[in-house]
Short mmCIF file of C-alpha atoms and ligand atoms in Angstrom, two decimals:
data_model
loop_
_atom_site.label_atom_id
_atom_site.label_comp_id
_atom_site.label_asym_id
_atom_site.label_seq_id
_atom_site.Cartn_x
_atom_site.Cartn_y
_atom_site.Cartn_z
CA MET A 341 188.34 64.92 136.31
CA ALA A 342 191.54 63.03 135.50
CA ALA A 343 192.79 59.52 135.88
CA SER A 344 196.23 58.21 135.11
CA ILE A 345 197.99 54.94 135.78
CA ARG A 346 201.66 54.02 136.04
CA TRP A 347 202.55 50.31 135.68
CA LEU A 348 205.30 49.46 138.17
CA GLY A 349 205.69 45.95 136.67
CA HIS A 350 203.94 42.66 137.49
CA SER A 351 200.48 43.52 138.97
CA ALA A 352 201.62 46.71 140.71
CA TYR A 353 200.18 50.10 139.70
CA ALA A 354 200.30 53.61 140.97
CA PHE A 355 197.02 55.41 140.14
CA ASP A 356 196.51 59.15 140.25
CA PHE A 357 192.87 60.26 140.51
CA ASP A 358 192.68 64.09 140.40
CA GLY A 359 195.96 64.31 142.35
CA HIS A 360 195.08 61.59 144.87
CA LYS A 361 197.39 58.60 145.04
CA LEU A 362 196.40 54.96 145.04
CA LEU A 363 198.75 51.96 144.98
CA ILE A 364 197.72 48.46 143.99
CA ASP A 365 199.73 45.32 144.81
CA PRO A 366 202.97 47.32 145.27
CA PHE A 367 205.56 44.58 144.70
CA VAL A 368 208.64 46.67 143.95
CA SER A 369 211.76 45.77 145.95
CA GLY A 370 211.90 42.11 144.93
CA ASN A 371 210.44 42.72 141.52
CA PRO A 372 213.14 42.13 138.83
CA VAL A 373 211.40 44.35 136.27
CA ALA A 374 210.44 47.28 138.46
CA LYS A 375 212.23 50.55 137.83
CA ALA A 376 210.61 52.50 140.70
CA ALA A 377 212.02 52.50 144.21
CA ALA A 378 209.61 51.57 147.01
CA ASN A 379 210.68 54.51 149.13
CA GLU A 380 209.69 57.10 146.48
CA LEU A 381 206.11 55.79 146.10
CA LYS A 382 203.31 57.98 147.46
CA ALA A 383 199.97 56.57 148.61
CA GLU A 384 196.85 57.56 150.40
CA VAL A 385 195.31 54.13 149.83
CA ILE A 386 197.02 50.76 149.17
CA LEU A 387 194.66 48.20 147.58
CA LEU A 388 195.73 44.53 147.83
CA THR A 389 194.19 41.67 145.83
CA HIS A 390 195.67 38.79 147.83
CA ALA A 391 198.42 37.78 150.25
CA HIS A 392 201.08 36.30 147.96
CA GLY A 393 204.47 37.97 148.22
CA ASP A 394 204.44 39.20 144.61
CA HIS A 395 201.36 41.32 145.52
CA VAL A 396 201.80 42.34 149.15
CA GLY A 397 205.33 43.33 148.28
CA ASP A 398 206.43 46.48 150.03
CA SER A 399 202.97 47.27 151.50
CA VAL A 400 204.00 47.17 155.19
CA GLU A 401 206.93 49.56 154.68
CA ILE A 402 204.94 51.96 152.42
CA ALA A 403 201.94 51.98 154.82
CA LYS A 404 204.15 52.74 157.78
CA ARG A 405 206.09 55.51 155.95
CA THR A 406 203.07 57.16 154.34
CA GLY A 407 200.28 56.38 156.74
CA ALA A 408 198.22 55.10 153.78
CA LEU A 409 195.06 53.18 154.48
CA VAL A 410 195.46 49.47 153.53
CA VAL A 411 192.29 48.11 151.86
CA CYS A 412 192.19 44.35 151.69
CA ASN A 413 190.20 41.25 152.65
CA PHE A 414 189.36 40.41 156.27
CA GLU A 415 192.11 37.86 156.95
CA MET A 416 194.82 40.03 155.32
CA GLY A 417 193.63 43.00 157.40
CA ASP A 418 194.16 41.02 160.59
CA TRP A 419 197.71 40.12 159.48
CA PHE A 420 198.55 43.79 158.71
CA MET A 421 197.24 44.88 162.15
CA ALA A 422 199.39 42.14 163.78
CA HIS A 423 202.41 43.57 161.86
CA GLY A 424 202.12 47.11 163.02
CA VAL A 425 199.78 48.61 160.40
CA GLN A 426 196.67 49.84 162.18
CA ASN A 427 195.16 51.91 159.35
CA VAL A 428 193.25 49.09 157.63
CA PHE A 429 189.88 48.74 155.95
CA GLN A 430 188.62 45.18 155.62
CA GLY A 431 186.07 43.87 153.06
CA ASN A 432 185.08 40.88 151.08
CA PRO A 433 183.41 40.20 147.67
CA GLY A 434 180.33 42.33 147.01
CA GLY A 435 181.51 44.97 149.45
CA THR A 436 182.78 48.42 148.37
CA PHE A 437 185.30 50.72 150.03
CA ARG A 438 184.48 54.40 149.45
CA ASN A 439 186.22 57.61 150.32
CA GLY A 440 185.82 61.13 148.84
CA TRP A 441 187.81 60.48 145.63
CA MET A 442 187.64 56.77 144.80
CA SER A 443 185.78 53.54 145.41
CA ALA A 444 186.81 49.91 145.13
CA LYS A 445 184.45 46.99 144.97
CA TRP A 446 185.77 43.53 145.81
CA THR A 447 185.23 40.88 143.13
CA VAL A 448 186.01 37.20 143.31
CA ALA A 449 189.20 35.79 141.79
CA HIS A 450 189.96 32.11 141.29
CA HIS A 451 193.37 31.65 142.84
CA SER A 452 194.93 31.04 146.32
CA SER A 453 196.06 33.45 148.99
CA SER A 454 198.69 32.85 151.71
CA PHE A 455 201.33 35.22 153.07
CA PRO A 456 205.04 34.39 152.56
CA ASP A 457 205.14 33.40 156.30
CA GLY A 458 202.46 30.79 155.66
CA THR A 459 199.55 32.70 157.27
CA TYR A 460 196.20 32.05 155.57
CA GLY A 461 195.36 35.16 153.49
CA GLY A 462 191.61 34.70 152.96
CA GLN A 463 190.00 34.50 149.54
CA PRO A 464 191.83 36.21 146.64
CA ASN A 465 190.08 39.16 144.95
CA GLY A 466 189.96 41.56 142.05
CA PHE A 467 188.57 45.09 142.27
CA VAL A 468 186.29 47.34 140.27
CA ILE A 469 187.82 50.76 140.95
CA ARG A 470 186.13 54.13 140.32
CA GLY A 471 188.14 57.36 140.37
CA GLY A 472 188.81 60.41 138.27
CA GLY A 473 185.60 59.78 136.38
CA LYS A 474 186.77 56.34 135.13
CA VAL A 475 185.96 52.70 135.87
CA ILE A 476 188.85 50.31 136.04
CA TYR A 477 188.92 46.57 136.66
CA HIS A 478 192.07 45.06 138.23
CA ALA A 479 191.54 41.28 138.02
CA GLY A 480 194.17 40.27 140.51
CA ASP A 481 195.52 36.76 139.95
CA THR A 482 192.72 34.67 138.45
CA SER A 483 191.61 32.21 135.84
CA LEU A 484 188.88 33.01 133.39
CA PHE A 485 185.36 32.85 134.88
CA SER A 486 182.03 33.48 133.20
CA ASP A 487 180.82 35.89 135.87
CA MET A 488 183.29 38.40 134.36
CA LYS A 489 180.15 39.18 132.26
CA LEU A 490 178.60 40.78 135.43
CA ILE A 491 181.79 42.84 135.94
CA GLY A 492 181.56 43.96 132.30
CA ASP A 493 178.07 45.27 133.04
CA GLU A 494 179.69 47.95 135.13
CA GLY A 495 180.92 49.73 131.97
CA LEU A 496 184.66 49.41 132.10
CA ASP A 497 186.97 52.07 130.66
CA LEU A 498 190.02 49.90 131.31
CA ALA A 499 190.66 46.24 132.34
CA LEU A 500 194.00 45.13 133.77
CA LEU A 501 194.31 41.37 133.09
CA PRO A 502 196.94 38.81 133.90
CA ILE A 503 198.30 37.03 130.80
CA GLY A 504 201.26 35.11 132.18
CA ASP A 505 199.68 31.66 132.30
CA CYS A 506 200.92 29.06 134.86
CA PHE A 507 199.50 30.88 138.00
CA THR A 508 196.74 32.82 136.17
CA MET A 509 194.94 32.83 132.87
CA GLY A 510 197.11 32.90 129.78
CA ILE A 511 196.69 34.68 126.48
CA ASP A 512 193.91 32.42 125.03
CA ASP A 513 191.71 32.79 128.14
CA SER A 514 192.44 36.53 128.39
CA ILE A 515 190.91 36.97 124.92
CA ARG A 516 187.79 35.17 126.16
CA ALA A 517 187.78 37.31 129.32
CA ILE A 518 187.86 40.44 127.23
CA GLY A 519 184.76 39.19 125.42
CA PHE A 520 183.00 38.97 128.81
CA LEU A 521 184.35 42.27 130.19
CA SER A 522 184.00 44.48 127.05
CA PRO A 523 186.37 47.15 128.30
CA GLY A 524 187.32 50.19 126.16
CA LEU A 525 191.00 49.56 126.84
CA VAL A 526 192.80 46.51 128.13
CA SER A 527 196.35 46.27 129.42
CA PRO A 528 198.31 43.08 130.36
CA MET A 529 199.94 42.38 133.70
CA HIS A 530 201.49 39.42 135.58
CA TYR A 531 203.84 38.42 132.73
CA ASN A 532 207.58 38.54 132.01
CA THR A 533 208.46 39.06 135.66
CA PHE A 534 209.83 35.52 136.06
CA PRO A 535 210.56 32.72 133.58
CA PRO A 536 207.39 30.70 134.21
CA ILE A 537 205.20 33.60 133.11
CA GLU A 538 207.01 34.77 129.93
CA GLN A 539 204.65 35.96 127.21
CA ASP A 540 204.80 37.95 123.97
CA ALA A 541 202.78 41.01 124.85
CA ASP A 542 202.86 42.37 121.28
CA ALA A 543 201.36 39.11 119.95
CA TRP A 544 198.69 39.38 122.68
CA ALA A 545 197.94 42.94 121.63
CA ALA A 546 197.57 41.98 118.01
CA ARG A 547 195.05 39.35 118.95
CA VAL A 548 193.09 41.73 121.22
CA ASN A 549 192.83 44.28 118.47
CA ALA A 550 191.81 41.72 115.86
CA GLU A 551 189.50 39.48 117.88
CA THR A 552 187.83 41.78 120.46
CA SER A 553 186.17 45.18 120.59
CA ALA A 554 188.77 46.49 123.09
CA ARG A 555 191.93 48.34 122.27
CA ALA A 556 195.14 46.88 123.68
CA VAL A 557 197.63 49.07 125.54
CA VAL A 558 201.00 47.43 126.33
CA LEU A 559 203.01 49.50 128.88
CA GLU A 560 206.67 49.13 129.72
CA PRO A 561 207.55 48.99 133.42
CA ASP A 562 207.19 52.54 134.72
CA GLY A 563 205.08 53.43 131.67
CA GLU A 564 202.09 55.68 132.13
CA LEU A 565 198.62 55.86 130.60
CA SER A 566 196.23 58.79 130.90
CA LEU A 567 192.59 57.78 130.63
NI1 LIG B 1226 199.12 35.04 143.47
MN1 LIG B 1227 200.89 36.58 141.56
#
């Protein structure tokens, strides 16, 4: 079994689980740090944490081009179906999407969720994702919350955490989150895309390695990590 991830910048990732392709929050075209082009991305499943434009990104176009299944919360699923994407799976916290090569369980996230056109986008989420023999937590956009302890009970190989501050937790709270989550590896996201979320990822990594049991992995946009 094999799992690898490619960070597209911001909170966007392309996962490969044993040759199967999963995209998460594919914000590429309007993403100032992305190196990938939206029209080269492959996907069988597109997972979306919430409706903000820096997460929905190129989802409609990619879903229409590839026929990928869009997996998202209930209200977002309705919006996608109203915008010409019929291949949608809708869930909410506690629920799990499963196919033959991956699963994704919705978790809560403390944030907001509306589409760029103003449509209500339901409650924001994170996901506990299983694939390629690994367990990965993508926190979405969220503050620190103590129930991350319950997510840590799932035995995480990798946690993807926002560190940008302003719209999500910042560095100090991400260190506390890692204490709750106890992942083997942790990688930062949702920083340095725009001026309000500038952070020093190397300083973050030094703190992770000194203050937590996890090992920090800082990727460059388009950087890959094999698990
Ligand atoms: Ni957001
Ligand atoms: Mn965001």
